Short mmCIF file of C-alpha atoms in Angstrom, two decimals:
data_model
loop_
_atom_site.label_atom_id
_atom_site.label_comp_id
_atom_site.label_asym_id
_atom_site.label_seq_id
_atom_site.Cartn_x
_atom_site.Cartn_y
_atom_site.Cartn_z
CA UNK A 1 -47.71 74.04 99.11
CA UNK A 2 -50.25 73.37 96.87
CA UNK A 3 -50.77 70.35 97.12
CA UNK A 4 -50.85 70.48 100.85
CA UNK A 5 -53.39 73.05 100.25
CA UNK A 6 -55.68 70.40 98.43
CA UNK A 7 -55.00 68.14 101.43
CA UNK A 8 -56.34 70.79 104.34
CA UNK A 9 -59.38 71.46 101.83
CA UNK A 10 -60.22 67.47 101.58
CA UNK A 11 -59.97 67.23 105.55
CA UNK A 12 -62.25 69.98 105.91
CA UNK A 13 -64.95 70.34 103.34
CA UNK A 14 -67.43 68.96 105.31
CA UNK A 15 -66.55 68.63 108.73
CA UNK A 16 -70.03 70.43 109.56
CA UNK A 17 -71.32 67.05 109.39
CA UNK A 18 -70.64 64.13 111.61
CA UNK A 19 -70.83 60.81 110.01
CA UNK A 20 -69.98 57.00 110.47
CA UNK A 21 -66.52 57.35 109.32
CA UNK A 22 -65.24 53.97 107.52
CA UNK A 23 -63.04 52.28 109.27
CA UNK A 24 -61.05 48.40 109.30
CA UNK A 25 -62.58 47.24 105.92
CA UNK A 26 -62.41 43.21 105.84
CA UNK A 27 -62.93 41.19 103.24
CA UNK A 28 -66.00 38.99 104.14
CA UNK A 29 -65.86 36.54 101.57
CA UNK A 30 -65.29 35.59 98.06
CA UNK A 31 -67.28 33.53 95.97
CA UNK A 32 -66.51 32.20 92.19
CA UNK A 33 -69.07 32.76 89.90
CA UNK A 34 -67.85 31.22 86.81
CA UNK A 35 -64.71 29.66 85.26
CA UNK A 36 -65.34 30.47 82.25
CA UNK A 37 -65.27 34.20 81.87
CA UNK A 38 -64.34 36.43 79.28
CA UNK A 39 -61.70 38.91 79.55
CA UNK A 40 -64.02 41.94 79.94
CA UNK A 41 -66.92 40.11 82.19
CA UNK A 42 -66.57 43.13 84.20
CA UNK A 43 -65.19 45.54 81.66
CA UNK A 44 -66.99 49.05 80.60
CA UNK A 45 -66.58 50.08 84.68
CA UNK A 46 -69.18 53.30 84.42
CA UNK A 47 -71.77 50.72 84.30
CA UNK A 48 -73.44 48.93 86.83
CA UNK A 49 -73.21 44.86 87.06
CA UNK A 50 -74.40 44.56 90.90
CA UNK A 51 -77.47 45.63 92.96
CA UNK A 52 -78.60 44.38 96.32
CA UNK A 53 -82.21 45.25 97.22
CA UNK A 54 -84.58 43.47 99.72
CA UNK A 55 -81.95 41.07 100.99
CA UNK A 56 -80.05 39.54 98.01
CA UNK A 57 -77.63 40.91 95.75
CA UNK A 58 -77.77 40.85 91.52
CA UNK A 59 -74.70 39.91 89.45
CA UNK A 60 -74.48 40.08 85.87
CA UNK A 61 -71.43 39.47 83.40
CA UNK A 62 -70.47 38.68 80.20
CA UNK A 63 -68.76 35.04 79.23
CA UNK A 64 -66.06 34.31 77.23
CA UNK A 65 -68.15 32.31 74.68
CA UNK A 66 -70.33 35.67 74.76
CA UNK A 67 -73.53 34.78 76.64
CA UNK A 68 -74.60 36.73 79.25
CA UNK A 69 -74.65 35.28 82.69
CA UNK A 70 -76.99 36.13 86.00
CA UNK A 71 -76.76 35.05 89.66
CA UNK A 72 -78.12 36.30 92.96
CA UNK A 73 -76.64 35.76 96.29
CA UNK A 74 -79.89 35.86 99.11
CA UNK A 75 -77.71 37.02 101.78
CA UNK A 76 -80.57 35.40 104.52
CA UNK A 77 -80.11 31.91 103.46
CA UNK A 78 -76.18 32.92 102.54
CA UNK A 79 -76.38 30.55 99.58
CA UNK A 80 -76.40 31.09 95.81
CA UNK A 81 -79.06 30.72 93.51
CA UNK A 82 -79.21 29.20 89.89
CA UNK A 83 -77.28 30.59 87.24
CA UNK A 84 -79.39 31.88 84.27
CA UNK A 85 -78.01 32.44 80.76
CA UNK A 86 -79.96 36.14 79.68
CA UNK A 87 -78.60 35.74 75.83
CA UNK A 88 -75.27 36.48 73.95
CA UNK A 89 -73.45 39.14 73.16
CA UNK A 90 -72.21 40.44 69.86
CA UNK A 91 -68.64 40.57 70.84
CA UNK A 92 -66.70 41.00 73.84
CA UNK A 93 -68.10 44.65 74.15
CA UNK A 94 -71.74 43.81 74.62
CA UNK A 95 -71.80 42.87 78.25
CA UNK A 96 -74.80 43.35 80.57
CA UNK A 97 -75.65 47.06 82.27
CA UNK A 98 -77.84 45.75 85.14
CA UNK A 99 -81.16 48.20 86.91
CA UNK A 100 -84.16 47.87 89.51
CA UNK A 101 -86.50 49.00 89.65
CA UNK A 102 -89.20 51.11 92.40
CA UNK A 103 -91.28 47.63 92.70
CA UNK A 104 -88.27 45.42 92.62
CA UNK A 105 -88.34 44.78 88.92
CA UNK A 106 -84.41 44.04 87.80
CA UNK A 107 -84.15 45.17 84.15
CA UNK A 108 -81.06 44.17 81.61
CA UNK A 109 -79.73 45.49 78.78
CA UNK A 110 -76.50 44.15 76.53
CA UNK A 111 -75.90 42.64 73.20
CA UNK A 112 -74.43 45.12 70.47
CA UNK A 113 -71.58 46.07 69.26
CA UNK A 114 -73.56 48.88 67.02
CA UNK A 115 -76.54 47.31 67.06
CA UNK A 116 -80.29 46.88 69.15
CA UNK A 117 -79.97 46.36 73.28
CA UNK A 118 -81.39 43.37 73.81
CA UNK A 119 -83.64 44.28 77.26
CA UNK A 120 -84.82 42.04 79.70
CA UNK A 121 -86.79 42.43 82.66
CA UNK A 122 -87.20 40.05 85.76
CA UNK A 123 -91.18 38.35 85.89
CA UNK A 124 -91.70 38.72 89.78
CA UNK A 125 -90.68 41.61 92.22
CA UNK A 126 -87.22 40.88 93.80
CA UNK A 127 -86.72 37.88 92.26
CA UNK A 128 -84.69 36.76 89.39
CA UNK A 129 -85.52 33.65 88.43
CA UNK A 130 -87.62 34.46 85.19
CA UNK A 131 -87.32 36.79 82.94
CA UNK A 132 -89.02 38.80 80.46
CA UNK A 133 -87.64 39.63 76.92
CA UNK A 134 -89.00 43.66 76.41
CA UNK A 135 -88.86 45.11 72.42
CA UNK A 136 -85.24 45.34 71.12
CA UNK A 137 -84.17 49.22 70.48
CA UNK A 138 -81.49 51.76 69.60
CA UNK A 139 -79.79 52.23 66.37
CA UNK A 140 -75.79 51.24 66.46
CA UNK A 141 -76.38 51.42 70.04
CA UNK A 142 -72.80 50.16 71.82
CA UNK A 143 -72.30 50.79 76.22
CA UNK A 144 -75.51 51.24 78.18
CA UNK A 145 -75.61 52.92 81.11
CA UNK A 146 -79.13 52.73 82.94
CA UNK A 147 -80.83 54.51 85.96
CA UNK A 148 -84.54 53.86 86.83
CA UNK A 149 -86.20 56.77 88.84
CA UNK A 150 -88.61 56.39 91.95
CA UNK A 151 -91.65 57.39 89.07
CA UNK A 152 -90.46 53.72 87.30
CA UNK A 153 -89.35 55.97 83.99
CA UNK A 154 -86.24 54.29 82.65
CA UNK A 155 -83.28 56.70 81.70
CA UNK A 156 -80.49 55.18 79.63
CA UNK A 157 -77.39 56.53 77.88
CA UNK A 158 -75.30 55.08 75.05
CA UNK A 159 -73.23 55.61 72.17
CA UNK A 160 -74.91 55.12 68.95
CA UNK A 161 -77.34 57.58 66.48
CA UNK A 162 -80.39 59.43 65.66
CA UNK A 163 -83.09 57.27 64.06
CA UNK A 164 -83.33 59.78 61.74
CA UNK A 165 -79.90 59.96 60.56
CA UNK A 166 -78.62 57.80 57.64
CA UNK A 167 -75.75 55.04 58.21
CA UNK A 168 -73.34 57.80 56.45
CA UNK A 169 -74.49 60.86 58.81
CA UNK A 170 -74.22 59.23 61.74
CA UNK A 171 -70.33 58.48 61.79
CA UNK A 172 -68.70 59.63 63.80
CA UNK A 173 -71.51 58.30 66.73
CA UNK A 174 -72.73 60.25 69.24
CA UNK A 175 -73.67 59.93 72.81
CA UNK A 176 -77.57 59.45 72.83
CA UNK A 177 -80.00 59.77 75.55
CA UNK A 178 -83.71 57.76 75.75
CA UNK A 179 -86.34 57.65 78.37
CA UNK A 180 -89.45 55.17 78.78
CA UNK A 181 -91.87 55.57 80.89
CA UNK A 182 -94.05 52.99 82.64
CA UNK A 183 -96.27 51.47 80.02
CA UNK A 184 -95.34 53.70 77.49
CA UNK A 185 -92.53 53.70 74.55
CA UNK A 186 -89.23 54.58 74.66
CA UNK A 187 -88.74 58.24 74.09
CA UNK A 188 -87.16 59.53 70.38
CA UNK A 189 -83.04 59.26 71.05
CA UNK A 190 -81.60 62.64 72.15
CA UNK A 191 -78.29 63.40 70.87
CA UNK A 192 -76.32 64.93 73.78
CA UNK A 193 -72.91 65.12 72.51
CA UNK A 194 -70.62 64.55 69.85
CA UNK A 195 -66.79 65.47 68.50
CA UNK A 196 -67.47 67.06 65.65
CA UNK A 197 -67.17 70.22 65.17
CA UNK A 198 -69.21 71.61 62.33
CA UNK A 199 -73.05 71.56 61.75
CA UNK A 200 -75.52 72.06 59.30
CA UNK A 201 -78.93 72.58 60.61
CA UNK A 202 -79.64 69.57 62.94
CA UNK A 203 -77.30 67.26 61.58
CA UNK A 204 -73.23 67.32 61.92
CA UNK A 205 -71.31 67.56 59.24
CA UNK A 206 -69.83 63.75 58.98
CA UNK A 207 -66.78 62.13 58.80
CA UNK A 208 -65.66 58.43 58.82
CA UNK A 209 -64.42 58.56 62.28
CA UNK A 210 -64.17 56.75 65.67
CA UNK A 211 -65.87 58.45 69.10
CA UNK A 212 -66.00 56.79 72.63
CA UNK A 213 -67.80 58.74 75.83
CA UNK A 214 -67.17 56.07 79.07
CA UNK A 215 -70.18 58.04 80.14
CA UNK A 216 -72.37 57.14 83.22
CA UNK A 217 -75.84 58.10 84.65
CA UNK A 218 -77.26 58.52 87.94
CA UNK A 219 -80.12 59.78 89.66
CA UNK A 220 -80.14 61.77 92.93
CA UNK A 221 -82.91 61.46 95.85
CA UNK A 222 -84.39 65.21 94.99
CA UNK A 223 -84.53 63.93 91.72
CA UNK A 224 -81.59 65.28 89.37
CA UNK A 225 -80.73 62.96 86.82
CA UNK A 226 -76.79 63.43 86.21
CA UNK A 227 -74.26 62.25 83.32
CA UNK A 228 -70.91 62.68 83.35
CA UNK A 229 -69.23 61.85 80.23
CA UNK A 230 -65.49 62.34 77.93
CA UNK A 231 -65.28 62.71 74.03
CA UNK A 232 -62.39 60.16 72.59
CA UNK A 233 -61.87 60.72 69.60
CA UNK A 234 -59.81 59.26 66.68
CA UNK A 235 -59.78 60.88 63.65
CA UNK A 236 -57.89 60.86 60.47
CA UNK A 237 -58.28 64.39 60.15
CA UNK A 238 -56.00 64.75 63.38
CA UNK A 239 -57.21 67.94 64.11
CA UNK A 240 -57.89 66.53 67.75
CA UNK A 241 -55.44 63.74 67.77
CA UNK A 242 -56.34 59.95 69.27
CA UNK A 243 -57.37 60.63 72.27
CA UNK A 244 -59.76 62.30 74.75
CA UNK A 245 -59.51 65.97 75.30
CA UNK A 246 -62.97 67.16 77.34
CA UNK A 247 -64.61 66.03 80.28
CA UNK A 248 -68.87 67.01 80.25
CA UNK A 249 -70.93 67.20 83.14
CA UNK A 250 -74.38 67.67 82.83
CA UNK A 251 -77.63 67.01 84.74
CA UNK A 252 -81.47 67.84 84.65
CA UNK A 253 -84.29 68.19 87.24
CA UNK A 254 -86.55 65.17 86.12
CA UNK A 255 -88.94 65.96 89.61
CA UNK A 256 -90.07 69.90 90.35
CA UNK A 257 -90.76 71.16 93.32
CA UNK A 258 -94.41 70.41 93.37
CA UNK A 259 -93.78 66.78 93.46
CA UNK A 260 -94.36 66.86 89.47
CA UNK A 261 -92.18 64.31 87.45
CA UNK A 262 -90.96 66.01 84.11
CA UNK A 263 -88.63 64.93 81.48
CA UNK A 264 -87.60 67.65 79.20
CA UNK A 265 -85.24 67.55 76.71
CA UNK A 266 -83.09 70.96 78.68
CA UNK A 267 -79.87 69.79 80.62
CA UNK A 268 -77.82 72.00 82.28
CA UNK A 269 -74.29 72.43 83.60
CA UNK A 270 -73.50 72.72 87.45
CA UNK A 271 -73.19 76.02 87.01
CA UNK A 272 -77.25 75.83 85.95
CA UNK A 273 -76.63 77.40 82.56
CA UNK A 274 -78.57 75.61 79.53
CA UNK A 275 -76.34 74.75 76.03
CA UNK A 276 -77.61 74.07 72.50
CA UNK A 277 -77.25 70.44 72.30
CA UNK A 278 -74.73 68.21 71.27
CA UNK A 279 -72.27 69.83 73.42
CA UNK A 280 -69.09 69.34 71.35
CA UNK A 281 -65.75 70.85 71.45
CA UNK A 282 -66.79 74.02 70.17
CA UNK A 283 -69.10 74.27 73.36
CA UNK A 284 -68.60 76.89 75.78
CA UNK A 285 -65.93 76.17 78.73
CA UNK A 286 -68.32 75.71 81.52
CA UNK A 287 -69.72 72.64 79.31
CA UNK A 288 -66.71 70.94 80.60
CA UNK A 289 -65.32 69.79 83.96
CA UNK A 290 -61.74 69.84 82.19
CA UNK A 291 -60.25 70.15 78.65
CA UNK A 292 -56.53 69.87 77.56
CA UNK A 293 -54.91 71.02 74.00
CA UNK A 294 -55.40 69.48 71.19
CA UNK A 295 -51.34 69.85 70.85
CA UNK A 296 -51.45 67.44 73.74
CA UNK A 297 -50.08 64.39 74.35
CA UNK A 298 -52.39 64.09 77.17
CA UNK A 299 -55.48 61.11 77.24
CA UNK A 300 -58.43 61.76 79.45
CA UNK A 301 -61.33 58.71 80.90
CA UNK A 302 -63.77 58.82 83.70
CA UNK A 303 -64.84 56.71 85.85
CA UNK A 304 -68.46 56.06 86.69
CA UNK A 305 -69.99 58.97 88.76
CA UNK A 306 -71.33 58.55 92.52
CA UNK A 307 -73.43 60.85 94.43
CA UNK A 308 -72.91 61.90 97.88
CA UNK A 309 -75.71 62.57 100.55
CA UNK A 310 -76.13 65.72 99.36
CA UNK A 311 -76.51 65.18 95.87
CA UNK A 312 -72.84 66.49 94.78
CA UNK A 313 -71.07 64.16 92.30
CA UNK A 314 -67.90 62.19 93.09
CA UNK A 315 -65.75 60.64 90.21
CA UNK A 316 -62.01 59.46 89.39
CA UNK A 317 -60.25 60.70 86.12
CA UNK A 318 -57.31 58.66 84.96
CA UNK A 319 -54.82 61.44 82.69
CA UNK A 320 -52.31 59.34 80.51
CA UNK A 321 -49.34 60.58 78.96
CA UNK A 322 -48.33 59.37 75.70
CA UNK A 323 -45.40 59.65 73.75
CA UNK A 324 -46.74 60.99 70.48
CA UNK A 325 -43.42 59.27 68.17
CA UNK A 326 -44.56 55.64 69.75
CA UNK A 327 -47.50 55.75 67.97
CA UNK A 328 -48.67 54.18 64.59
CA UNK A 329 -50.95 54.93 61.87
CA UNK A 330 -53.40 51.53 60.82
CA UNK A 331 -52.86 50.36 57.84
CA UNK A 332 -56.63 49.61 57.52
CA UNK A 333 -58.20 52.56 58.53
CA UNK A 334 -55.64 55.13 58.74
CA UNK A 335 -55.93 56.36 62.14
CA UNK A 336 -53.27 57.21 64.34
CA UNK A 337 -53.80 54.81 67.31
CA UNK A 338 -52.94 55.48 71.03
CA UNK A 339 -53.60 51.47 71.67
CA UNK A 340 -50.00 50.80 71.01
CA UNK A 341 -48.43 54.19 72.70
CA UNK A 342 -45.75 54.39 74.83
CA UNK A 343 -47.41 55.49 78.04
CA UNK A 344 -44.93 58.13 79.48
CA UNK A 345 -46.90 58.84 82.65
CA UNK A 346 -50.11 58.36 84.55
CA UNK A 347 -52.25 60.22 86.82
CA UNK A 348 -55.21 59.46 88.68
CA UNK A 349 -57.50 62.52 89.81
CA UNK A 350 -60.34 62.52 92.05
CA UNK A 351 -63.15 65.29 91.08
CA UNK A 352 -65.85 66.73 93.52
CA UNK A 353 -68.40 69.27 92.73
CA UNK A 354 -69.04 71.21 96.33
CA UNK A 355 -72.05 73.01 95.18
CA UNK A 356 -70.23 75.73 93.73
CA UNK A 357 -67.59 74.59 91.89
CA UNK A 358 -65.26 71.62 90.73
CA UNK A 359 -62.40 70.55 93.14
CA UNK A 360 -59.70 68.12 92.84
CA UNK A 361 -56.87 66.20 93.89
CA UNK A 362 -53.98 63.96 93.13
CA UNK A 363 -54.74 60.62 94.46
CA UNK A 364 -51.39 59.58 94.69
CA UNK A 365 -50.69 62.23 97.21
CA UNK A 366 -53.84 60.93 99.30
CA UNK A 367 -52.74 57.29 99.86
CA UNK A 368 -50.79 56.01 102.66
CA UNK A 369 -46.46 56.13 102.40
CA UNK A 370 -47.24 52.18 101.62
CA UNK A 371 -48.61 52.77 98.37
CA UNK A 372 -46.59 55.52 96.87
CA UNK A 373 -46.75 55.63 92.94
CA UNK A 374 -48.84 52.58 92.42
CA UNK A 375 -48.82 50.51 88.98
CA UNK A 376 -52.71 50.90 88.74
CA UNK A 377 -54.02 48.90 85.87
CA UNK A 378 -57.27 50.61 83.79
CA UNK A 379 -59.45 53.03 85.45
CA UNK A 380 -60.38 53.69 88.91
CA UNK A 381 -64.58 53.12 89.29
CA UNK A 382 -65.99 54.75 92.09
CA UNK A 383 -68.92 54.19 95.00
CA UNK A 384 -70.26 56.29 97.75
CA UNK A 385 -72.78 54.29 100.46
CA UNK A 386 -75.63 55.70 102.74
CA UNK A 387 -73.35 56.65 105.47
CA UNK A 388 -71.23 58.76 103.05
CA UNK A 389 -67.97 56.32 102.83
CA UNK A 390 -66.26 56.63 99.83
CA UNK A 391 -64.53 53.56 97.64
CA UNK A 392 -62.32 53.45 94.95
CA UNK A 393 -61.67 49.97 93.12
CA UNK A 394 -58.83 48.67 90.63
CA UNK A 395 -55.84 46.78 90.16
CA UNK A 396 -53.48 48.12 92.12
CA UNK A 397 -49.65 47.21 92.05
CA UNK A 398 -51.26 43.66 90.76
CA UNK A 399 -53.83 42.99 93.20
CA UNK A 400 -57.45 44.14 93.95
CA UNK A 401 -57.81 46.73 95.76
CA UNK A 402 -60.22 48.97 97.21
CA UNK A 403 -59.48 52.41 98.83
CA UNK A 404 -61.78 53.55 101.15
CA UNK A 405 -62.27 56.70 104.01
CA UNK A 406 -65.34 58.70 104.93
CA UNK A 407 -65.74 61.93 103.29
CA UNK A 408 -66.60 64.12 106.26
CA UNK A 409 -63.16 62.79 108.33
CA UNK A 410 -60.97 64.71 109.49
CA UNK A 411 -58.39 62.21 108.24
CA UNK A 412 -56.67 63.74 105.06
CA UNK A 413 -55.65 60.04 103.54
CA UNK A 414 -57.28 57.26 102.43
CA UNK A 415 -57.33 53.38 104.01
CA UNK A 416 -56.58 50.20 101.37
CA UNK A 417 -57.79 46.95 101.57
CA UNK A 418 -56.37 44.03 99.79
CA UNK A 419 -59.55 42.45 98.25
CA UNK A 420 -57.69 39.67 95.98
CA UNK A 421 -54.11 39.34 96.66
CA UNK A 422 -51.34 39.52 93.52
CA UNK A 423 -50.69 36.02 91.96
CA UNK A 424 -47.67 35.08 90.19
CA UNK A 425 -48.91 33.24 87.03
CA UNK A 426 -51.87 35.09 86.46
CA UNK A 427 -53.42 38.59 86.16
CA UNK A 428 -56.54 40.62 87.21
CA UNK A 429 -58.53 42.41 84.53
CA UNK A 430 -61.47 45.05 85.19
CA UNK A 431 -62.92 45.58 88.66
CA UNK A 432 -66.88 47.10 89.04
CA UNK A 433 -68.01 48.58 92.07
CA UNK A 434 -71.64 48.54 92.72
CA UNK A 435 -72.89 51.97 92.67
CA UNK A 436 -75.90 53.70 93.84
CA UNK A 437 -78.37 54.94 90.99
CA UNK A 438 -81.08 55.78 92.88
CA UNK A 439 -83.43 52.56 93.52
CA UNK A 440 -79.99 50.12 94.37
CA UNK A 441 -79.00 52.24 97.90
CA UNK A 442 -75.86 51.21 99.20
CA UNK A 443 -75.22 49.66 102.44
CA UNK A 444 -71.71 48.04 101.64
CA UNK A 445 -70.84 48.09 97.93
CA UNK A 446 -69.90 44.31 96.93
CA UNK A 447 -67.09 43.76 93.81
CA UNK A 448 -66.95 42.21 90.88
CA UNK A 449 -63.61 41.09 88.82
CA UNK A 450 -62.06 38.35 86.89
CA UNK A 451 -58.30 36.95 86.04
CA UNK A 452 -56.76 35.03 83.85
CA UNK A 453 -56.96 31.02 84.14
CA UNK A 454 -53.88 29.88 82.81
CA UNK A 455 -54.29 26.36 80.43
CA UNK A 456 -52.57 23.65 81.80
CA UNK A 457 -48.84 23.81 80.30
CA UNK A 458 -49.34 26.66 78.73
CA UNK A 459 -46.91 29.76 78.30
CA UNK A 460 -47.06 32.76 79.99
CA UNK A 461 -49.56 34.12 77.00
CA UNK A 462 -51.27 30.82 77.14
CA UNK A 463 -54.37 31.48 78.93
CA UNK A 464 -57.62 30.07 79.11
CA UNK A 465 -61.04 31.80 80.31
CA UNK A 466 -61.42 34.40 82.85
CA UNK A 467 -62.34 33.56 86.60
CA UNK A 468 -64.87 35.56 87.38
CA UNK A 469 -65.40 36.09 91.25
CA UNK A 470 -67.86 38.37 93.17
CA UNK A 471 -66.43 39.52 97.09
CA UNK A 472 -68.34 41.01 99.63
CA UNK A 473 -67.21 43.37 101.95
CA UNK A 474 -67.64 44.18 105.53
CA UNK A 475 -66.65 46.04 108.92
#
């Protein structure tokens, strides 16, 4: 009963508006991009790799010899342009995160793995043939995720520390905030969250442990600047296990009702109450969309977040089960690692915020009798476009796949569309959506993905570089 509950409450939540419901996805085309692709060219899914504005659409990705690739698809002359190498990576987890700006202005950022962001920005309005290189910044900055408001002030998130703290202080890292307004510096780093537990003064007390966030930031049009973010932890302390235990939400008006841009350092919850900052885990509860026990064998990650009509956030949250006994402690660093777990279970739950409060429901239980209990591969990004059509992307039972309905229908379950059919000798990795952040609106979100090229008589673990293909997607 309850979950048919959560099904009547999905069909009706905002039937008081009348929509173009999505209906008959088709796949339009696919195009290759490269053949040489690394394994995560599309990896780190809460941030954006694709924008269309003014008639062409953006790519970015990472290779598998780390440089960072760029193409743009001009959808009037339906050709391709020129691929331009940006710069390398560090490793295989500084890929691009990929902006525009009000004036058409594309801006980059990618390169560390606990390092400075390399940042690039396009010469010419809505064109990306030249490009810019803009001061380096951040300190052990790893996983950009960037949103440009209509006042051209650049918001970015990332894991990584305060200038001001020493190498020693700031392990485990934080989730930092900057700003930059036009013409001006990038703001001082603002540390919104972290897993650890005491403080002293402004600084936490440290220990030599590992953090992740798979945060994401968006902007919506009355100007609310959101983040929505987990805290994964490892720690040799174990007094939170290996694995993620809260979900944060936060946001902050960035334009007042006057018309007045402001950017003050106060975020609050959806419930509009204001926290000391870093949230951590001893936060208050409404600092969190969800937490589970520390005595859990439960894991937690978000997807990136996407922002309906009205402003009210939309993401996926993927809950694994591990079997605690399966795991092992490295012999390096001493952590207990989830990476080689036995995963007992998975779940994938879709979160909505209604204006009051936080709703959810099983996904499983909203896809057609086709699909039931999926093998879904990684997380599940997410995109919502002008008309209020809601898609879901991944790997599902081996092939891409997006899942797709209108969120005002009536219809309680969602469509699928095979985007890239399963293939027998090879695999598909990571699958970004493009998502709106403000600037990028979304007519019809295009994909972006990669799979293995197997080497020619090579083994089943034999492979070679990624594929890396871009499909569009149409009615």
């Amino acid at each position: 009963m309850k979950f048919l509950k959560h099904i009547v409450i999905f069909s009706v939540v905002f039937l008081n508006l009348q929509l173009t419901y999505a209906d008959h996805l088709v796949v339009k085309g696919r195009h290759g991009l490269s053949s040489s692709g690394d394994d995560f060219a599309a990896r780190y899914e809460q941030t954006n790799k694709i924008v269309t504005a003014n008639g062409k659409t953006h790519f970015a990705w990472l290779e598998a010899d780390l440089d960072v690739k760029y193409r743009t698809y001009d959808h009037s002359l339906q050709s391709w342009e020129t691929i331009t190498k940006l710069g390398r990576a560090q490793d295989n987890h500084g890929g691009p995160a990929l902006a525009i700006d009000p004036v058409g202005k594309l801006h980059t950022f990618f390169g560390p793995h606990g390092g400075l962001f390399e940042y690039f920005k396009s010469s010419t309005s809505w064109e990306s043939s030249d490009w810019e290189g803009q001061a380096s910044f951040g300190e052990v900055a790893t996983y950009p995720s960037v949103a440009i408001d209509r006042n051209n002030t650049i918001h970015i998130a990332y894991r990584g520390k305060l200038d001001t703290e020493s190498h020693k202080d700031s392990v485990p890292l934080k989730l930092i905030y900057q700003y930059k307004k036009e013409g001006q510096p990038w703001s001082q780093p603002q540390l919104v969250a972290s897993p650890c537990l005491e403080n002293t003064d402004e600084l936490y007390k440290p220990v030599d442990e590992y953090a992740h966030y798979h945060h994401s930031l968006t902007i919506s049009e009355n100007g609310e600047l959101h983040l929505l973010y987990d805290i994964y932890f490892k720690s040799k302390l174990m007094y939170v296990g290996p694995r993620a235990r809260w979900i944060g939400y936060l946001k902050k008006s960035i334009l007042d009702d006057n018309g007045t841009w402001n950017y003050s350092n106060e975020w609050k919850t959806l419930s509009g109450n204001a926290h000391p900052l870093p949230i951590s885990p001893a936060s208050p509860g409404d600092a969190f969309v969800k937490v589970v026990s520390t005595s859990s064998d439960l894991a937690l990650t978000v997807s990136g977040v996407a922002l309906d009509s009205r402003g009210r956030p939309w993401f996926t949250l993927r809950e694994e089960t591990f079997k605690a006994e399966t795991c092992y402690e490295d012999p390096v660093t001493g952590y207990l690692t989830p990476d080689e777990c036995d995963v007992t279970h998975r779940d994938y739950i879709l979160y909505h915020h209604n204006g009051t409060s936080w709703e959810h429901w099983d996904l499983f239980q909203l896809l057609p009798s086709g699909l039931n209990n999926p093998k879904i591969s990684n997380i599940l990004p997410i995109s919502i476009d002008a008309n209020d059509n809601l898609y879901i992307a991944g790997v599902i039972n081996s092939s891409v796949m997006v899942l797709y309905k209108n969120i005002h229908s009536p219809a309680p379950l969602f469509n699928t569309l095979v985007v890239a059919p399963e293939m027998v000798d090879r695999q598909y990795n990571h699958v970004n959506i493009e998502r709106p952040t403000n600037q990028n609106k979304i007519g019809m979100p295009w994909l972006l993905f990669s799979f293995d090229s197997p080497l020619e008589g090579g083994g089943e673990d034999d492979r070679g570089p990624d594929n890396v293909e871009a499909a569009q997607l149409g009615y």
